[in-house]
Short mmCIF file of C-alpha atoms in Angstrom, two decimals:
data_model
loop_
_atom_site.label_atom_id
_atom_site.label_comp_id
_atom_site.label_asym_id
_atom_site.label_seq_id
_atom_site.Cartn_x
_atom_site.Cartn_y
_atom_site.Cartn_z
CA UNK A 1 -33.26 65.32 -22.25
CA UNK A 2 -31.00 63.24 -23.93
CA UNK A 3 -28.54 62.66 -20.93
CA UNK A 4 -31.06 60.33 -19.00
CA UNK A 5 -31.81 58.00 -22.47
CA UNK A 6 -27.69 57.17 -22.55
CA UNK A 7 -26.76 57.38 -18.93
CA UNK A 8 -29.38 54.55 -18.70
CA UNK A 9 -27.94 52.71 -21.90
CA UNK A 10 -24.58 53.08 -20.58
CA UNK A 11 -25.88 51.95 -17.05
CA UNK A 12 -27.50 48.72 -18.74
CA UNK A 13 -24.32 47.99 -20.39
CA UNK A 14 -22.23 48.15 -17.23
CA UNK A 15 -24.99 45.75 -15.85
CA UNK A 16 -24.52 43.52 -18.36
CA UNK A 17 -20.69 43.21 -18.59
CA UNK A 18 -20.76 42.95 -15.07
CA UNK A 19 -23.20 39.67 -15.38
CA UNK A 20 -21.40 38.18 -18.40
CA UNK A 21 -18.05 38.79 -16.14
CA UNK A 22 -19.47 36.92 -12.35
CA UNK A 23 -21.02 34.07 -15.04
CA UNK A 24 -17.21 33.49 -16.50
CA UNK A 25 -16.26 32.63 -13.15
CA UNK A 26 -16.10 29.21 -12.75
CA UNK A 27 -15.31 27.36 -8.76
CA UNK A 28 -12.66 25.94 -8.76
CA UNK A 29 -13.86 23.04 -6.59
CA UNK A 30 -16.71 20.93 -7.14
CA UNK A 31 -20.11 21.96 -5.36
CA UNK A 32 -20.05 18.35 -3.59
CA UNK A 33 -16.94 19.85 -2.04
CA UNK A 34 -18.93 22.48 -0.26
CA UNK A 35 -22.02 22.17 2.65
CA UNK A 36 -23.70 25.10 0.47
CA UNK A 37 -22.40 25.63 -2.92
CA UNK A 38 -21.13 28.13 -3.75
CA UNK A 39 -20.50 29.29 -0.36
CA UNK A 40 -17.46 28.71 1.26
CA UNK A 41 -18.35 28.47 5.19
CA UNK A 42 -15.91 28.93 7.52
CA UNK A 43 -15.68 29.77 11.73
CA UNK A 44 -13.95 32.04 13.12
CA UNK A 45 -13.39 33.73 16.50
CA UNK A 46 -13.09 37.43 15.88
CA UNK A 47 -11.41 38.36 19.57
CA UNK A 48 -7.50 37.91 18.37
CA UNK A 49 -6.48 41.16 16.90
CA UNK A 50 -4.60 41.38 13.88
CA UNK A 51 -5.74 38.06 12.89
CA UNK A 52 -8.74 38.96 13.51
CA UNK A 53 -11.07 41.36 15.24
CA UNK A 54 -14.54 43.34 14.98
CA UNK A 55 -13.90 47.12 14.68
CA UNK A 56 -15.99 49.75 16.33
CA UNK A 57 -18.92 49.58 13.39
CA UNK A 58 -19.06 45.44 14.04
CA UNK A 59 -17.57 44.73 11.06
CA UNK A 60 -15.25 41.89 10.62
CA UNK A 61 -11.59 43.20 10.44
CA UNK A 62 -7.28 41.14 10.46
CA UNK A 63 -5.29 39.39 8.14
CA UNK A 64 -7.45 36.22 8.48
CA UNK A 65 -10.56 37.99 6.96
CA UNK A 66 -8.68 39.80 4.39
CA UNK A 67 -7.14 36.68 3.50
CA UNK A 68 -9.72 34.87 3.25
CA UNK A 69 -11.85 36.79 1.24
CA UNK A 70 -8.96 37.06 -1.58
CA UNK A 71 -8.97 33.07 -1.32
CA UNK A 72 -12.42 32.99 -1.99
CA UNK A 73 -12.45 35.71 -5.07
CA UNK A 74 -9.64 33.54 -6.63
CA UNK A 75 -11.52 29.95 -6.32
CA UNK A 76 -15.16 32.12 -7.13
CA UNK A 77 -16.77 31.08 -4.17
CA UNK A 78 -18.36 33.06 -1.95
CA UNK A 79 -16.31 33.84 1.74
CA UNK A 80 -19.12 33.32 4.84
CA UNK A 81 -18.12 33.80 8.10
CA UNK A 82 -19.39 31.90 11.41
CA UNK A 83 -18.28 33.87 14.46
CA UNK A 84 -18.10 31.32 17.06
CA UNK A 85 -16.29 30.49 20.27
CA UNK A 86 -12.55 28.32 19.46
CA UNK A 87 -13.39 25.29 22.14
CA UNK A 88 -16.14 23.52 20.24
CA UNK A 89 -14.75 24.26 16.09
CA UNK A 90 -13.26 21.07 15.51
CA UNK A 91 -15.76 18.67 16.49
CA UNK A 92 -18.13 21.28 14.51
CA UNK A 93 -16.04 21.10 11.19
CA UNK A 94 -16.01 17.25 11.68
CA UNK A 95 -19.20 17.06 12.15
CA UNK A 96 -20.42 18.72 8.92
CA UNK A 97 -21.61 21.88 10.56
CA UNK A 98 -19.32 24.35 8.22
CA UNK A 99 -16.44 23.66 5.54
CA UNK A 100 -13.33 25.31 7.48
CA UNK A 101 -11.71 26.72 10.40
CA UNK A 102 -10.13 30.00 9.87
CA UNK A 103 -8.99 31.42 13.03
CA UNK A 104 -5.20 30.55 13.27
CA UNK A 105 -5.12 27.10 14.31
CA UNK A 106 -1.67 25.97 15.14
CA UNK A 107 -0.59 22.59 13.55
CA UNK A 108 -0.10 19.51 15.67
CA UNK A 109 0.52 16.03 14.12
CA UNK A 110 -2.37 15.56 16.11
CA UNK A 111 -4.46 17.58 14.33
CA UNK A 112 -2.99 17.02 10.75
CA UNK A 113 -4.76 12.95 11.31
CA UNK A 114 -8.37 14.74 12.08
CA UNK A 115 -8.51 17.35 9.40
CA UNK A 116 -6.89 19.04 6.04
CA UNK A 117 -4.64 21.28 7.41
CA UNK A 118 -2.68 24.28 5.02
CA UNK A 119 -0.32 26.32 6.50
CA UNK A 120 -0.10 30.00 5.72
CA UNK A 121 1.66 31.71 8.41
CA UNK A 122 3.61 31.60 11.59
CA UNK A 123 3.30 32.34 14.99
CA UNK A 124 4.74 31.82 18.67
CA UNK A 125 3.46 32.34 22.06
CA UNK A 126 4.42 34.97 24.42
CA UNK A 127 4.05 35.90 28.48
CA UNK A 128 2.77 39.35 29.21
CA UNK A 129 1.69 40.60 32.63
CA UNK A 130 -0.18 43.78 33.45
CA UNK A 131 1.93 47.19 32.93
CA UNK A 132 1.67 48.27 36.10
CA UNK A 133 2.74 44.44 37.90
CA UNK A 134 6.00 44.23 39.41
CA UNK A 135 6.58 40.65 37.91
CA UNK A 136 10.08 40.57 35.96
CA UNK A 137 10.33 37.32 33.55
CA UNK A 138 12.54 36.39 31.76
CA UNK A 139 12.11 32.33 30.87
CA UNK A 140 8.28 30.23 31.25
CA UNK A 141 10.32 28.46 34.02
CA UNK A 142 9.31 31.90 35.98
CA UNK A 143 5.89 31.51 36.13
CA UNK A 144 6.52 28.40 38.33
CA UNK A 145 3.56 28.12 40.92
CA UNK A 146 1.97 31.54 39.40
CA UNK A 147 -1.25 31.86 38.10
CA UNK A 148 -1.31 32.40 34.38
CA UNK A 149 -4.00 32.99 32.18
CA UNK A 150 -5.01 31.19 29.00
CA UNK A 151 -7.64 30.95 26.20
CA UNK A 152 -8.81 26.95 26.68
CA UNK A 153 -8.95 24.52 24.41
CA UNK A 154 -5.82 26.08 22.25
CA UNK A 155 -2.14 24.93 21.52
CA UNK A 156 -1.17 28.03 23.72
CA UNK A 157 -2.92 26.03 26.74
CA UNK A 158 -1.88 22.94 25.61
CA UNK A 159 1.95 24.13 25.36
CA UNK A 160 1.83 25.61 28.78
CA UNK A 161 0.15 22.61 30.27
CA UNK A 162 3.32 20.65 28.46
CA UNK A 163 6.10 22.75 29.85
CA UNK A 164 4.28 22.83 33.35
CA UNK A 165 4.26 19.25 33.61
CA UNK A 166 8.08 19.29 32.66
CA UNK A 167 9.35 21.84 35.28
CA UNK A 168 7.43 19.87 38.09
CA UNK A 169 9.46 16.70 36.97
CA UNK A 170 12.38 19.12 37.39
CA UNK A 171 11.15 19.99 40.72
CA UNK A 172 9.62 23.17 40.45
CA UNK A 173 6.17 23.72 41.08
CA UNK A 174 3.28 23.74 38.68
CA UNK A 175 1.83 26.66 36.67
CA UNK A 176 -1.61 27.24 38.38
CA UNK A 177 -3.45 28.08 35.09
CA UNK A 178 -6.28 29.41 34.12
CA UNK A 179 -8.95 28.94 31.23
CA UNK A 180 -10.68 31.52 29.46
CA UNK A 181 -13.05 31.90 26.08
CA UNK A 182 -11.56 34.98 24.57
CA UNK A 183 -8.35 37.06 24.98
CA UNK A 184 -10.92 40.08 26.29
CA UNK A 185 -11.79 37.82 29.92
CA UNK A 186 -8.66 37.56 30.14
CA UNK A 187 -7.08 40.43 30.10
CA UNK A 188 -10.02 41.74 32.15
CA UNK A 189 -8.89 39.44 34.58
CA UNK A 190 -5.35 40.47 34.49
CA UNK A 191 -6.58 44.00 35.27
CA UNK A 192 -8.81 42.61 37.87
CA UNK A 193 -5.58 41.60 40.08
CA UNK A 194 -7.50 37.96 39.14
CA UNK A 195 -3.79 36.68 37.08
CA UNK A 196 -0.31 37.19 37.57
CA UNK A 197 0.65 36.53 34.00
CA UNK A 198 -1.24 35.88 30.48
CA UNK A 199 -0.44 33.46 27.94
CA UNK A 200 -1.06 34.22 23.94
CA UNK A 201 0.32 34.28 20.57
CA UNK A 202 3.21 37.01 19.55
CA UNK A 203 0.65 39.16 17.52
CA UNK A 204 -2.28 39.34 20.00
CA UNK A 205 0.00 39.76 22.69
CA UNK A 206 1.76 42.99 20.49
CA UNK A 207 -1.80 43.88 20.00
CA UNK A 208 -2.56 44.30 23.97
CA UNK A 209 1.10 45.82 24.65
CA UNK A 210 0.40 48.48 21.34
CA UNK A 211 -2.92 49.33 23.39
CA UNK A 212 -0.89 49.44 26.68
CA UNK A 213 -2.81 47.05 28.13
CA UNK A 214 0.07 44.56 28.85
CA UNK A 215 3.57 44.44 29.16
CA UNK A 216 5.47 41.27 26.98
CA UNK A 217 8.40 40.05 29.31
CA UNK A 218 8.75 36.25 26.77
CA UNK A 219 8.16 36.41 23.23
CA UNK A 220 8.71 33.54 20.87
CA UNK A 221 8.04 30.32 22.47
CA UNK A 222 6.96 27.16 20.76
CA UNK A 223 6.77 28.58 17.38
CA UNK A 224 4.99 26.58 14.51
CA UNK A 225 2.83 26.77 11.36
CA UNK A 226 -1.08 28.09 11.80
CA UNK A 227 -3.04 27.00 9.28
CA UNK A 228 -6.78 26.78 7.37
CA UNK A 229 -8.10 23.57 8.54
CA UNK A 230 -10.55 21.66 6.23
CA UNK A 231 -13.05 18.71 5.95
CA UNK A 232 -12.67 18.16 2.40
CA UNK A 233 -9.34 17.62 0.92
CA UNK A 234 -10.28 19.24 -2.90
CA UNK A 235 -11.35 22.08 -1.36
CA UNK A 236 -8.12 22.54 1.42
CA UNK A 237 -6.05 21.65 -2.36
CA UNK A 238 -7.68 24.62 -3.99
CA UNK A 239 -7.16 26.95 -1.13
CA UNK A 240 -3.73 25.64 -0.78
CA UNK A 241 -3.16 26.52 -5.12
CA UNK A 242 -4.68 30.07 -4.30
CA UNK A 243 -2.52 31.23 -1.86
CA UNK A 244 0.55 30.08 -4.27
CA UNK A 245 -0.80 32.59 -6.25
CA UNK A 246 -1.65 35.13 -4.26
CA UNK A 247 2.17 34.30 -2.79
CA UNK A 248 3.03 34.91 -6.87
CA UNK A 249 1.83 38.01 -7.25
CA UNK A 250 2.81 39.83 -4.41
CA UNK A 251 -0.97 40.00 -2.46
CA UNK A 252 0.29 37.73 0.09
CA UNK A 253 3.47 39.95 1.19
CA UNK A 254 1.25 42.87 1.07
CA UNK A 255 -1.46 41.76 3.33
CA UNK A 256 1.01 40.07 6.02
CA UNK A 257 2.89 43.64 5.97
CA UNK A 258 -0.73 45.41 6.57
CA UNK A 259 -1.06 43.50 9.50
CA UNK A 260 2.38 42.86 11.03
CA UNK A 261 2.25 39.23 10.84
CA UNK A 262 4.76 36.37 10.44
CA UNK A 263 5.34 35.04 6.83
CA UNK A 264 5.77 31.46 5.62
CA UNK A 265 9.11 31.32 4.16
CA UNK A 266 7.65 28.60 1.65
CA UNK A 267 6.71 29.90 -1.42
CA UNK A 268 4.31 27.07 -2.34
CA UNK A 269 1.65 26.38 -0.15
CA UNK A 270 0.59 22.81 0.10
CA UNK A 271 -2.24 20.73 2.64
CA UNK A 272 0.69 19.21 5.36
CA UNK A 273 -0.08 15.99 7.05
CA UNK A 274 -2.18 12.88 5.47
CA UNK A 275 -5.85 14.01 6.66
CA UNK A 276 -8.60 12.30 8.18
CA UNK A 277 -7.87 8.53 8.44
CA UNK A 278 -11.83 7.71 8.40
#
């Protein structure tokens, strides 16, 4: 009768230690930093597997997530997701509505004037066409007059709208593309006969082939840093010291291996760009 009296003791203590421990941990940014201290809010759009993804249970799953959350254990804050469409998260993080982006936004000089940006990985874009399409590429020069799918409001869209402007200078015809919200409507619409060719970065577009959904002809176009992007520039400076760290101490390597993503050669992580100029 004993066993209950100290299993209980022993349970209190646990209790305890575990309270003195979460009290020790101090943010490491100031609660003015944050819309809802101590939370750490941040969008995301869960439809770009291995950045991230929602599994068969619902549950959020990728590198980004994972990352995020070890971020958010090193600055004691507390990691809150906002699954939300890409097109409308910048004027949303502008606007006050959450404290970061986290979905793998590319960096554009552009961009680097309008927010905090910290880069922590890289990526490219690729072309991929369904498996069973007799299409042979070889150069995003083929996909003159096509139609070519692409998630909208991304640098992926913005790229191809870039290099389709520059081949019809050359004389070649346009790329007749097309906008979608997710990577899912569009490769539905690849299936669908709807597209000739699909536009997205290296990892989703590994992601589809893996599943042998789609067939990568171009890989490695346009690379550049992705990055957390940020409203407040102490909290973008500690995320920025916490990956360092997490660099340091071998986390970092271990996570980008889980997932098949690109490193940063950089061993320091820093916020790149000046920020917003108002």
């Amino acid at each position: 009768m004993r066993f209950p009296k100290t299993f209980s003791a022993l349970a209190l203590l646990v209790g305890l230690t575990q309270a003195a421990g979460a009290q020790t941990c101090t943010p490491k940014v100031p609660a003015s930093s944050l819309i809802e201290a101590p939370k750490w809010q941040m969008s995301i759009n869960p439809t770009l597997p291995p950045q991230q993804f929602v599994d068969d249970k619902g549950e959020l799953q990728g590198l980004n997530v994972e990352l995020a959350r070890e971020i958010a254990k090193r600055i004691c804050v507390e990691a809150v997701f906002l699954r939300m469409d890409f097109p409308p998260m910048i004027p949303a993080l502008r606007s006050g509505r959450f404290d970061a982006i986290n979905t793998g936004l590319f960096w554009t000089e552009e961009r680097s004037k309008m927010m905090y940006l910290v880069p922590y990985a890289q990526q490219a874009i690729s072309i991929y066409t369904d498996p069973s399409s007799s299409l042979k590429l070889e150069k995003f020069e083929d996909l003159a007059g096509r139609v070519v799918g692409v998630e909208s409001a991304t640098y992926t869209e913005r790229k191809a709208r870039e290099f389709s402007t520059a081949m019809e200078a050359k004389g070649l015809k346009p790329v007749e593309l097309r906008t979608f919200t997710t990577v899912t409507a569009t490769s539905a619409a690849l299936r669908a006969g709807q597209l000739e060719a699909a536009l997205n970065i290296n990892e989703t577009a590994n992601s589809l082939e893996q599943k042998g959904i789609a067939k990568i002809w171009v890989r490695d176009i346009a690379g550049t840093d992705i990055t957390f992007a940020f409203r407040d520039k102490q909290l973008a400076q500690a995320v920025a010291d916490a990956l360092t760290a997490i660099r340091a101490d071998g986390t970092y390597d271990k996570l980008f291996d889980k997932f098949g993503m690109t490193r940063l050669k950089a061993t320091t992580f820093a916020i790149r760009g000046d920020g917003p100029t108002n």
